[in-house]
């Protein structure tokens, strides 16, 4: 059983003109006058969504952070699992950044659960060309492909090894379990074909764990 679970934006807001104090607090570029806030109910989808937005809109990601525990522990139903702040020279730039982020979250990405209770799942995706956010975050050159791989702690740790062995990729970022939302995994970088192979191997390994939880190789 494999069921696709869509992700959703839980809130969006814009500040048209930031104060100098706000600029200093968030490290907003001097030429940027506007910021937008966005929260999502799936942290993993959001990371790729804001990176995608940096390829399409004139924005910078000045902040992105996961909350502790996730959706079920939020003080507000709008809190989500992660919050990001996008800045731009104009309100229009920020609006575009928020729009592209939302489109990726709600139309281009989803995670999967493998049981009826929704207690075991994973999120995998590969990006042919990383945007400015991940280029800076991971220290990778323009044009590099990435594979984003995440699941629950034991499954992700097992599956990440399988992904690395099945592909000519390098580990660019490790999500050491347990993360703030009790997951694990990582971001791999390489060619498009290598990242695709890593995604397939990771998903297959997680599904193997789900079907053989007590079997040793």
Coordinates of N, CA and C in Angstrom, one line a residue:
X1 N 0.8 -1.2 0.0 CA 0.0 0.0 0.0 C 0.9 1.2 0.0
X2 N 0.6 2.1 -0.9 CA 1.4 3.4 -1.0 C 0.3 4.5 -1.3
X3 N 0.2 5.4 -0.3 CA -0.8 6.5 -0.5 C -0.1 7.8 -0.5
X4 N -0.5 8.6 -1.5 CA 0.1 10.0 -1.6 C -0.7 11.0 -0.7
X5 N 0.1 11.7 0.1 CA -0.5 12.7 1.0 C 0.0 14.1 0.5
X6 N -1.0 14.9 0.1 CA -0.6 16.3 -0.4 C -0.1 17.2 0.8
X7 N 0.6 18.2 0.5 CA 1.0 19.2 1.5 C 0.3 20.5 1.2
X8 N 0.3 21.3 2.3 CA -0.5 22.6 2.2 C 0.2 23.8 2.8
X9 N 0.1 24.9 2.2 CA 0.5 26.2 2.9 C -0.5 26.5 4.0
X10 N -0.1 26.8 5.2 CA -1.0 27.1 6.3 C -1.2 28.6 6.5
X11 N -0.2 29.4 6.1 CA -0.4 30.9 6.2 C 0.6 31.6 5.3
X12 N 0.2 32.8 4.8 CA 1.1 33.7 4.1 C 0.8 35.1 4.5
X13 N 1.8 35.9 4.7 CA 1.7 37.3 5.0 C 2.8 38.1 4.4
X14 N 2.6 39.4 4.1 CA 3.6 40.2 3.5 C 3.7 41.5 4.3
X15 N 5.0 41.9 4.5 CA 5.3 43.3 5.1 C 5.9 44.1 3.9
X16 N 5.1 45.1 3.4 CA 5.6 45.8 2.2 C 6.9 46.6 2.5
X17 N 7.0 47.2 3.7 CA 8.2 48.0 3.9 C 8.8 47.6 5.3
X18 N 10.0 47.1 5.4 CA 10.5 46.6 6.6 C 11.3 47.8 7.3
X19 N 11.3 47.8 8.6 CA 12.1 48.8 9.4 C 13.6 48.4 9.4
X20 N 14.4 49.3 9.7 CA 15.9 49.1 9.7 C 16.2 48.0 10.8
X21 N 15.4 48.1 11.9 CA 15.6 47.1 13.0 C 15.3 45.7 12.5
X22 N 14.2 45.6 11.8 CA 13.9 44.3 11.2 C 14.9 43.8 10.3
X23 N 15.4 44.7 9.5 CA 16.4 44.4 8.5 C 17.7 43.8 9.2
X24 N 18.1 44.3 10.3 CA 19.2 43.8 11.0 C 18.9 42.5 11.7
X25 N 17.8 42.4 12.3 CA 17.4 41.1 13.0 C 17.4 39.9 12.0
X26 N 16.9 40.1 10.8 CA 16.8 39.0 9.9 C 17.9 38.9 8.8
X27 N 18.7 39.9 8.8 CA 19.8 39.9 7.8 C 19.3 40.1 6.4
X28 N 18.3 41.0 6.3 CA 17.7 41.3 5.0 C 18.6 42.2 4.2
X29 N 18.8 41.8 2.9 CA 19.7 42.6 2.0 C 19.3 44.1 2.0
X30 N 20.2 45.0 1.9 CA 20.0 46.4 2.0 C 19.0 46.9 0.9
X31 N 19.1 46.3 -0.3 CA 18.3 46.7 -1.4 C 16.8 46.1 -1.3
X32 N 16.6 45.2 -0.4 CA 15.3 44.6 -0.3 C 14.4 45.4 0.7
X33 N 13.2 45.8 0.2 CA 12.3 46.6 1.0 C 11.1 45.8 1.6
X34 N 10.9 44.6 1.0 CA 9.7 43.8 1.4 C 10.0 42.4 1.8
X35 N 9.2 41.9 2.7 CA 9.4 40.5 3.1 C 8.0 39.7 3.1
X36 N 8.1 38.4 2.9 CA 6.9 37.6 3.0 C 7.1 36.5 3.9
X37 N 6.1 36.1 4.6 CA 6.2 35.0 5.6 C 5.3 33.8 5.0
X38 N 5.7 32.6 5.2 CA 5.0 31.5 4.7 C 5.2 30.3 5.6
X39 N 4.1 29.6 5.9 CA 4.3 28.4 6.7 C 3.6 27.2 6.0
X40 N 4.1 26.0 6.3 CA 3.6 24.8 5.5 C 3.5 23.6 6.5
X41 N 2.6 22.7 6.2 CA 2.4 21.6 7.1 C 3.4 20.4 6.8
X42 N 4.4 20.6 5.9 CA 5.4 19.6 5.7 C 6.7 20.3 5.5
X43 N 7.6 20.1 6.4 CA 8.9 20.8 6.4 C 9.8 20.4 5.2
X44 N 9.7 19.2 4.8 CA 10.6 18.7 3.8 C 10.2 19.3 2.4
X45 N 8.9 19.3 2.2 CA 8.5 19.9 0.9 C 8.8 21.4 0.8
X46 N 8.8 22.1 2.0 CA 9.1 23.5 2.0 C 10.5 23.8 1.6
X47 N 11.5 23.1 2.0 CA 12.9 23.3 1.7 C 13.1 23.4 0.2
X48 N 12.5 22.4 -0.5 CA 12.6 22.4 -2.0 C 11.8 23.5 -2.6
X49 N 10.7 23.8 -2.0 CA 9.8 24.8 -2.6 C 10.4 26.2 -2.6
X50 N 11.1 26.6 -1.5 CA 11.7 27.9 -1.4 C 12.9 27.9 -2.4
X51 N 13.6 26.8 -2.5 CA 14.8 26.7 -3.4 C 14.2 26.9 -4.9
X52 N 13.1 26.3 -5.2 CA 12.5 26.4 -6.5 C 12.1 27.9 -6.8
X53 N 11.6 28.6 -5.7 CA 11.2 30.0 -5.9 C 12.4 30.9 -6.2
X54 N 13.6 30.5 -5.7 CA 14.8 31.4 -6.0 C 15.2 31.3 -7.4
X55 N 14.7 30.3 -8.1 CA 15.1 30.1 -9.6 C 14.1 30.9 -10.4
X56 N 12.9 31.3 -9.9 CA 11.9 31.9 -10.7 C 11.5 33.3 -10.3
X57 N 11.8 33.7 -9.1 CA 11.5 35.1 -8.6 C 12.7 35.8 -8.1
X58 N 12.7 37.1 -8.1 CA 13.8 37.9 -7.6 C 13.7 38.0 -6.0
X59 N 14.0 36.9 -5.4 CA 13.9 36.9 -3.9 C 15.1 36.2 -3.3
X60 N 15.2 36.4 -2.0 CA 16.2 35.7 -1.2 C 15.5 35.0 -0.1
X61 N 16.0 33.8 0.3 CA 15.4 33.1 1.5 C 16.3 33.6 2.7
X62 N 15.7 34.5 3.5 CA 16.5 35.0 4.6 C 16.3 34.2 5.9
X63 N 15.3 33.4 5.9 CA 15.1 32.5 7.1 C 14.2 31.3 6.7
X64 N 14.6 30.2 7.2 CA 13.7 29.0 7.0 C 14.1 28.1 8.2
X65 N 13.1 27.7 9.0 CA 13.4 26.9 10.2 C 12.2 26.0 10.5
X66 N 12.5 24.8 10.9 CA 11.5 23.8 11.3 C 11.1 24.1 12.8
X67 N 9.8 23.9 13.1 CA 9.4 24.0 14.4 C 9.6 22.6 15.1
X68 N 9.5 22.6 16.4 CA 9.7 21.4 17.2 C 8.4 20.6 17.2
X69 N 8.5 19.3 16.9 CA 7.3 18.4 17.0 C 6.4 18.4 15.7
X70 N 6.2 19.5 15.1 CA 5.4 19.6 13.9 C 4.0 20.0 14.1
X71 N 3.2 19.7 13.1 CA 1.8 20.2 13.0 C 1.0 19.9 14.3
X72 N 1.1 18.7 14.8 CA 0.3 18.3 15.9 C 0.6 19.1 17.2
X73 N 1.8 19.7 17.3 CA 2.2 20.4 18.5 C 2.2 21.9 18.3
X74 N 1.6 22.4 17.2 CA 1.6 23.8 17.0 C 0.6 24.5 17.9
X75 N 1.0 25.8 18.3 CA 0.0 26.6 19.1 C -1.2 27.0 18.3
X76 N -1.0 27.0 17.0 CA -2.1 27.5 16.1 C -2.2 26.5 14.9
X77 N -3.4 26.4 14.4 CA -3.6 25.6 13.3 C -3.0 26.1 12.0
X78 N -2.5 27.4 12.1 CA -1.8 28.0 11.0 C -0.2 27.8 11.1
X79 N 0.2 27.3 12.3 CA 1.6 27.2 12.6 C 2.4 26.3 11.6
X80 N 1.8 25.2 11.2 CA 2.5 24.3 10.3 C 3.7 23.6 11.0
X81 N 4.6 23.2 10.1 CA 5.8 22.4 10.5 C 7.1 23.2 10.3
X82 N 7.0 24.3 9.5 CA 8.1 25.1 9.1 C 7.7 26.5 8.7
X83 N 8.5 27.5 9.0 CA 8.2 28.8 8.6 C 9.4 29.4 7.8
X84 N 9.1 30.1 6.7 CA 10.2 30.7 5.9 C 9.9 32.2 5.7
X85 N 11.0 32.9 5.5 CA 10.9 34.4 5.2 C 11.6 34.7 3.9
X86 N 10.9 35.2 3.0 CA 11.4 35.6 1.7 C 11.5 37.1 1.6
X87 N 12.6 37.6 1.1 CA 12.7 39.1 0.9 C 12.9 39.4 -0.6
X88 N 12.5 40.6 -0.9 CA 12.7 41.1 -2.3 C 12.7 42.6 -2.4
X89 N 13.1 43.1 -3.5 CA 13.2 44.6 -3.7 C 11.8 45.2 -3.6
X90 N 10.8 44.5 -4.1 CA 9.5 45.1 -4.2 C 8.5 44.1 -3.7
X91 N 7.3 44.6 -3.4 CA 6.2 43.7 -3.0 C 5.9 42.7 -4.1
X92 N 5.9 43.1 -5.3 CA 5.7 42.2 -6.4 C 6.6 41.1 -6.5
X93 N 7.9 41.3 -6.2 CA 8.9 40.3 -6.2 C 8.6 39.3 -5.1
X94 N 8.2 39.7 -3.9 CA 7.9 38.9 -2.8 C 6.6 38.1 -3.1
X95 N 5.6 38.7 -3.7 CA 4.4 38.0 -4.1 C 4.7 36.8 -5.0
X96 N 5.6 37.1 -6.0 CA 5.9 36.1 -6.9 C 6.7 34.9 -6.2
X97 N 7.5 35.3 -5.3 CA 8.2 34.3 -4.5 C 7.3 33.4 -3.7
X98 N 6.3 34.0 -3.1 CA 5.3 33.2 -2.3 C 4.5 32.4 -3.2
X99 N 4.1 32.9 -4.4 CA 3.3 32.2 -5.3 C 4.0 30.9 -5.8
X100 N 5.3 31.1 -6.2 CA 6.1 29.9 -6.7 C 6.3 28.9 -5.6
X101 N 6.5 29.4 -4.4 CA 6.7 28.5 -3.3 C 5.4 27.6 -3.0
X102 N 4.3 28.3 -3.1 CA 3.0 27.6 -2.9 C 2.7 26.7 -4.0
X103 N 3.0 27.0 -5.2 CA 2.7 26.1 -6.3 C 3.5 24.8 -6.2
X104 N 4.8 24.9 -5.8 CA 5.6 23.7 -5.6 C 5.0 22.9 -4.5
X105 N 4.7 23.5 -3.4 CA 4.1 22.8 -2.2 C 2.9 22.0 -2.6
X106 N 1.9 22.7 -3.2 CA 0.6 22.1 -3.4 C 0.4 21.4 -4.7
X107 N 1.2 21.6 -5.7 CA 1.0 21.0 -7.0 C 2.1 20.1 -7.4
X108 N 3.3 20.3 -6.9 CA 4.5 19.5 -7.5 C 5.1 18.5 -6.5
X109 N 4.7 18.5 -5.3 CA 5.3 17.6 -4.3 C 4.3 17.0 -3.4
X110 N 4.7 15.8 -2.8 CA 3.9 15.1 -1.8 C 4.7 14.1 -1.2
X111 N 4.3 13.6 0.0 CA 5.0 12.5 0.6 C 4.0 11.3 0.6
X112 N 4.6 10.2 0.9 CA 3.8 8.9 0.8 C 3.8 8.2 2.2
X113 N 2.7 7.6 2.5 CA 2.6 6.7 3.6 C 2.4 5.3 3.2
X114 N 2.8 4.3 4.0 CA 2.9 2.9 3.6 C 1.9 2.0 4.4
X115 N 1.2 2.6 5.3 CA 0.2 1.8 6.1 C -1.1 2.6 6.2
X116 N -2.1 1.9 6.6 CA -3.4 2.5 6.8 C -3.4 3.6 7.8
X117 N -2.6 3.4 8.9 CA -2.6 4.4 10.0 C -1.8 5.6 9.6
X118 N -1.0 5.6 8.5 CA -0.2 6.7 8.2 C 1.0 6.9 9.1
X119 N 1.4 5.8 9.7 CA 2.5 5.9 10.7 C 3.9 5.7 10.1
X120 N 4.0 5.3 8.9 CA 5.3 5.1 8.3 C 5.2 5.7 6.9
X121 N 6.2 6.5 6.6 CA 6.1 7.2 5.3 C 7.5 7.7 4.9
X122 N 7.5 8.4 3.8 CA 8.8 9.0 3.3 C 8.5 10.1 2.3
X123 N 9.5 11.0 2.2 CA 9.4 12.0 1.1 C 10.7 11.9 0.3
X124 N 10.6 11.7 -0.9 CA 11.8 11.7 -1.8 C 11.5 12.6 -3.0
X125 N 12.5 13.2 -3.5 CA 12.4 14.1 -4.7 C 13.8 14.3 -5.3
X126 N 13.8 14.6 -6.5 CA 15.1 15.0 -7.1 C 14.9 16.2 -7.9
X127 N 15.9 17.1 -7.9 CA 15.8 18.4 -8.5 C 16.9 18.5 -9.6
X128 N 16.6 18.6 -10.8 CA 17.6 18.6 -11.9 C 18.7 19.7 -11.7
X129 N 18.2 20.9 -11.2 CA 19.2 22.0 -11.1 C 18.8 22.8 -9.8
X130 N 19.7 22.7 -8.8 CA 19.5 23.4 -7.5 C 19.4 24.9 -7.7
X131 N 18.6 25.5 -6.9 CA 18.5 27.0 -7.0 C 19.5 27.7 -6.1
X132 N 19.4 29.0 -6.0 CA 20.3 29.8 -5.3 C 20.3 29.4 -3.8
X133 N 19.2 29.0 -3.2 CA 19.1 28.7 -1.8 C 20.0 27.5 -1.5
X134 N 19.9 26.4 -2.3 CA 20.6 25.2 -2.0 C 22.1 25.3 -2.5
X135 N 22.3 26.1 -3.5 CA 23.7 26.4 -3.9 C 24.5 27.0 -2.8
X136 N 23.9 27.9 -2.1 CA 24.5 28.6 -1.0 C 24.6 27.7 0.2
X137 N 23.5 27.1 0.5 CA 23.3 26.2 1.7 C 24.3 25.0 1.7
X138 N 24.4 24.4 0.5 CA 25.2 23.2 0.4 C 26.6 23.5 -0.2
X139 N 26.9 24.7 -0.7 CA 28.2 25.0 -1.3 C 28.4 24.2 -2.5
X140 N 27.4 24.1 -3.4 CA 27.5 23.4 -4.6 C 27.4 24.3 -5.8
X141 N 28.0 24.0 -6.9 CA 28.0 24.9 -8.1 C 26.6 24.9 -8.8
X142 N 26.4 26.0 -9.5 CA 25.2 26.1 -10.3 C 25.1 24.9 -11.3
X143 N 23.9 24.4 -11.5 CA 23.7 23.3 -12.4 C 23.8 21.9 -11.8
X144 N 24.1 21.8 -10.5 CA 24.2 20.6 -9.8 C 22.8 20.0 -9.5
X145 N 22.6 18.7 -9.6 CA 21.3 18.1 -9.3 C 21.4 17.6 -7.8
X146 N 20.2 17.6 -7.2 CA 20.2 17.1 -5.8 C 19.0 16.1 -5.7
X147 N 19.2 15.2 -4.7 CA 18.2 14.2 -4.3 C 17.9 14.4 -2.9
X148 N 16.6 14.7 -2.6 CA 16.2 14.9 -1.2 C 15.5 13.7 -0.7
X149 N 16.0 13.1 0.4 CA 15.6 11.8 0.9 C 15.3 11.9 2.4
X150 N 14.1 11.6 2.8 CA 13.7 11.6 4.3 C 12.7 10.6 4.6
X151 N 12.8 10.0 5.8 CA 11.8 9.1 6.4 C 12.0 9.1 7.9
X152 N 11.4 8.1 8.5 CA 11.5 8.0 10.0 C 13.0 7.5 10.3
X153 N 13.4 7.6 11.6 CA 14.8 7.4 11.9 C 15.5 6.2 11.4
X154 N 15.0 5.0 11.8 CA 15.7 3.8 11.4 C 15.6 3.5 9.9
X155 N 14.5 3.7 9.4 CA 14.3 3.5 7.9 C 15.1 4.4 7.1
X156 N 15.2 5.7 7.5 CA 16.0 6.6 6.7 C 17.5 6.3 6.8
X157 N 17.9 5.9 8.0 CA 19.4 5.6 8.1 C 19.8 4.4 7.3
X158 N 18.9 3.4 7.3 CA 19.1 2.2 6.5 C 19.1 2.5 5.0
X159 N 18.1 3.3 4.6 CA 17.8 3.6 3.2 C 18.9 4.5 2.6
X160 N 19.4 5.4 3.4 CA 20.4 6.4 2.9 C 21.7 5.6 2.5
X161 N 22.0 4.6 3.2 CA 23.2 3.8 2.8 C 22.9 3.1 1.5
X162 N 21.7 2.6 1.3 CA 21.3 2.0 0.0 C 21.4 3.0 -1.1
X163 N 20.9 4.2 -0.9 CA 20.9 5.2 -1.9 C 22.3 5.6 -2.3
X164 N 23.2 5.7 -1.4 CA 24.6 6.1 -1.7 C 25.3 4.9 -2.5
X165 N 25.0 3.7 -2.1 CA 25.6 2.6 -2.8 C 25.1 2.4 -4.2
X166 N 23.8 2.8 -4.4 CA 23.2 2.6 -5.7 C 23.4 3.7 -6.7
X167 N 24.1 4.8 -6.3 CA 24.2 6.0 -7.1 C 25.6 6.6 -7.0
X168 N 26.1 7.3 -8.0 CA 27.3 8.0 -7.9 C 27.0 9.4 -7.4
X169 N 26.7 9.5 -6.1 CA 26.3 10.8 -5.5 C 27.2 11.0 -4.3
X170 N 27.2 12.2 -3.8 CA 27.9 12.6 -2.6 C 26.9 13.1 -1.6
X171 N 27.1 12.8 -0.3 CA 26.2 13.3 0.8 C 26.6 14.8 1.0
X172 N 25.6 15.7 0.7 CA 25.8 17.1 0.9 C 25.2 17.6 2.2
X173 N 24.2 17.0 2.7 CA 23.7 17.4 4.0 C 23.0 16.1 4.7
X174 N 23.3 15.9 5.9 CA 22.8 14.8 6.7 C 21.8 15.3 7.7
X175 N 20.6 14.7 7.7 CA 19.6 14.9 8.7 C 19.7 13.9 9.8
X176 N 20.6 14.2 10.7 CA 20.9 13.2 11.8 C 19.7 13.0 12.7
X177 N 19.2 11.7 12.7 CA 18.0 11.4 13.5 C 18.3 11.4 15.0
X178 N 17.3 11.8 15.8 CA 16.0 12.4 15.3 C 16.1 13.9 15.1
X179 N 15.5 14.3 14.0 CA 15.4 15.8 13.7 C 14.3 16.4 14.6
X180 N 14.0 17.6 14.5 CA 13.0 18.3 15.3 C 11.6 17.6 15.1
X181 N 11.4 17.1 13.9 CA 10.1 16.4 13.7 C 10.3 14.9 13.6
X182 N 11.4 14.4 14.3 CA 11.6 13.0 14.4 C 11.7 12.2 13.1
X183 N 12.5 12.7 12.2 CA 12.8 12.1 11.0 C 14.4 11.9 10.8
X184 N 14.8 11.5 9.6 CA 16.2 11.4 9.3 C 16.3 11.3 7.8
X185 N 17.5 11.4 7.3 CA 17.8 11.3 5.9 C 18.9 12.2 5.4
X186 N 18.8 12.8 4.3 CA 19.8 13.7 3.8 C 19.6 14.2 2.4
X187 N 20.5 15.1 1.9 CA 20.5 15.6 0.6 C 21.7 15.1 -0.1
X188 N 21.6 14.4 -1.3 CA 22.7 14.0 -2.0 C 22.8 14.8 -3.3
X189 N 24.0 15.0 -3.8 CA 24.2 15.8 -5.0 C 25.0 15.0 -6.0
X190 N 24.8 15.3 -7.3 CA 25.5 14.6 -8.4 C 24.8 14.9 -9.7
X191 N 24.9 14.0 -10.7 CA 24.2 14.2 -11.9 C 22.7 13.9 -11.8
X192 N 21.9 14.3 -12.8 CA 20.5 14.0 -12.8 C 20.2 12.5 -12.7
X193 N 20.9 11.7 -13.5 CA 20.7 10.3 -13.5 C 21.1 9.6 -12.1
X194 N 22.2 10.1 -11.6 CA 22.6 9.6 -10.3 C 21.6 9.9 -9.2
X195 N 21.1 11.1 -9.2 CA 20.1 11.5 -8.2 C 18.8 10.8 -8.3
X196 N 18.4 10.5 -9.6 CA 17.2 9.7 -9.8 C 17.4 8.3 -9.2
X197 N 18.6 7.7 -9.5 CA 18.9 6.4 -9.0 C 18.9 6.4 -7.4
X198 N 19.4 7.4 -6.8 CA 19.4 7.5 -5.4 C 18.0 7.6 -4.8
X199 N 17.1 8.3 -5.5 CA 15.7 8.4 -5.1 C 15.0 7.0 -5.1
X200 N 15.2 6.3 -6.2 CA 14.6 5.0 -6.4 C 15.1 4.0 -5.3
X201 N 16.4 4.0 -5.1 CA 17.0 3.1 -4.1 C 16.5 3.4 -2.7
X202 N 16.4 4.7 -2.3 CA 16.0 5.1 -1.0 C 14.5 4.7 -0.8
X203 N 13.6 4.9 -1.7 CA 12.2 4.6 -1.6 C 12.1 3.1 -1.5
X204 N 12.8 2.3 -2.3 CA 12.7 0.9 -2.2 C 13.2 0.3 -0.9
X205 N 14.2 0.9 -0.3 CA 14.7 0.5 0.9 C 13.8 0.8 2.1
X206 N 13.1 2.0 2.1 CA 12.2 2.3 3.1 C 11.0 1.3 3.0
X207 N 10.5 1.0 1.8 CA 9.4 0.1 1.7 C 9.8 -1.3 2.1
X208 N 11.1 -1.7 1.9 CA 11.5 -3.0 2.4 C 11.4 -3.0 3.9
X209 N 11.9 -2.0 4.5 CA 11.8 -1.9 6.0 C 10.4 -2.0 6.5
X210 N 9.5 -1.4 5.8 CA 8.1 -1.5 6.2 C 7.5 -2.9 6.1
X211 N 7.9 -3.6 5.1 CA 7.4 -5.0 4.9 C 8.2 -6.0 5.7
X212 N 9.4 -5.7 6.1 CA 10.3 -6.7 6.8 C 10.9 -6.0 8.0
X213 N 10.1 -5.6 9.0 CA 10.6 -4.8 10.1 C 11.6 -5.6 11.0
X214 N 11.5 -6.9 11.1 CA 12.3 -7.7 12.0 C 13.3 -8.7 11.3
X215 N 13.4 -8.6 10.0 CA 14.2 -9.5 9.2 C 15.6 -8.9 9.0
X216 N 16.6 -9.7 9.3 CA 18.0 -9.2 9.1 C 18.6 -9.8 7.8
X217 N 19.3 -9.0 7.1 CA 19.9 -9.5 5.8 C 21.0 -10.5 6.1

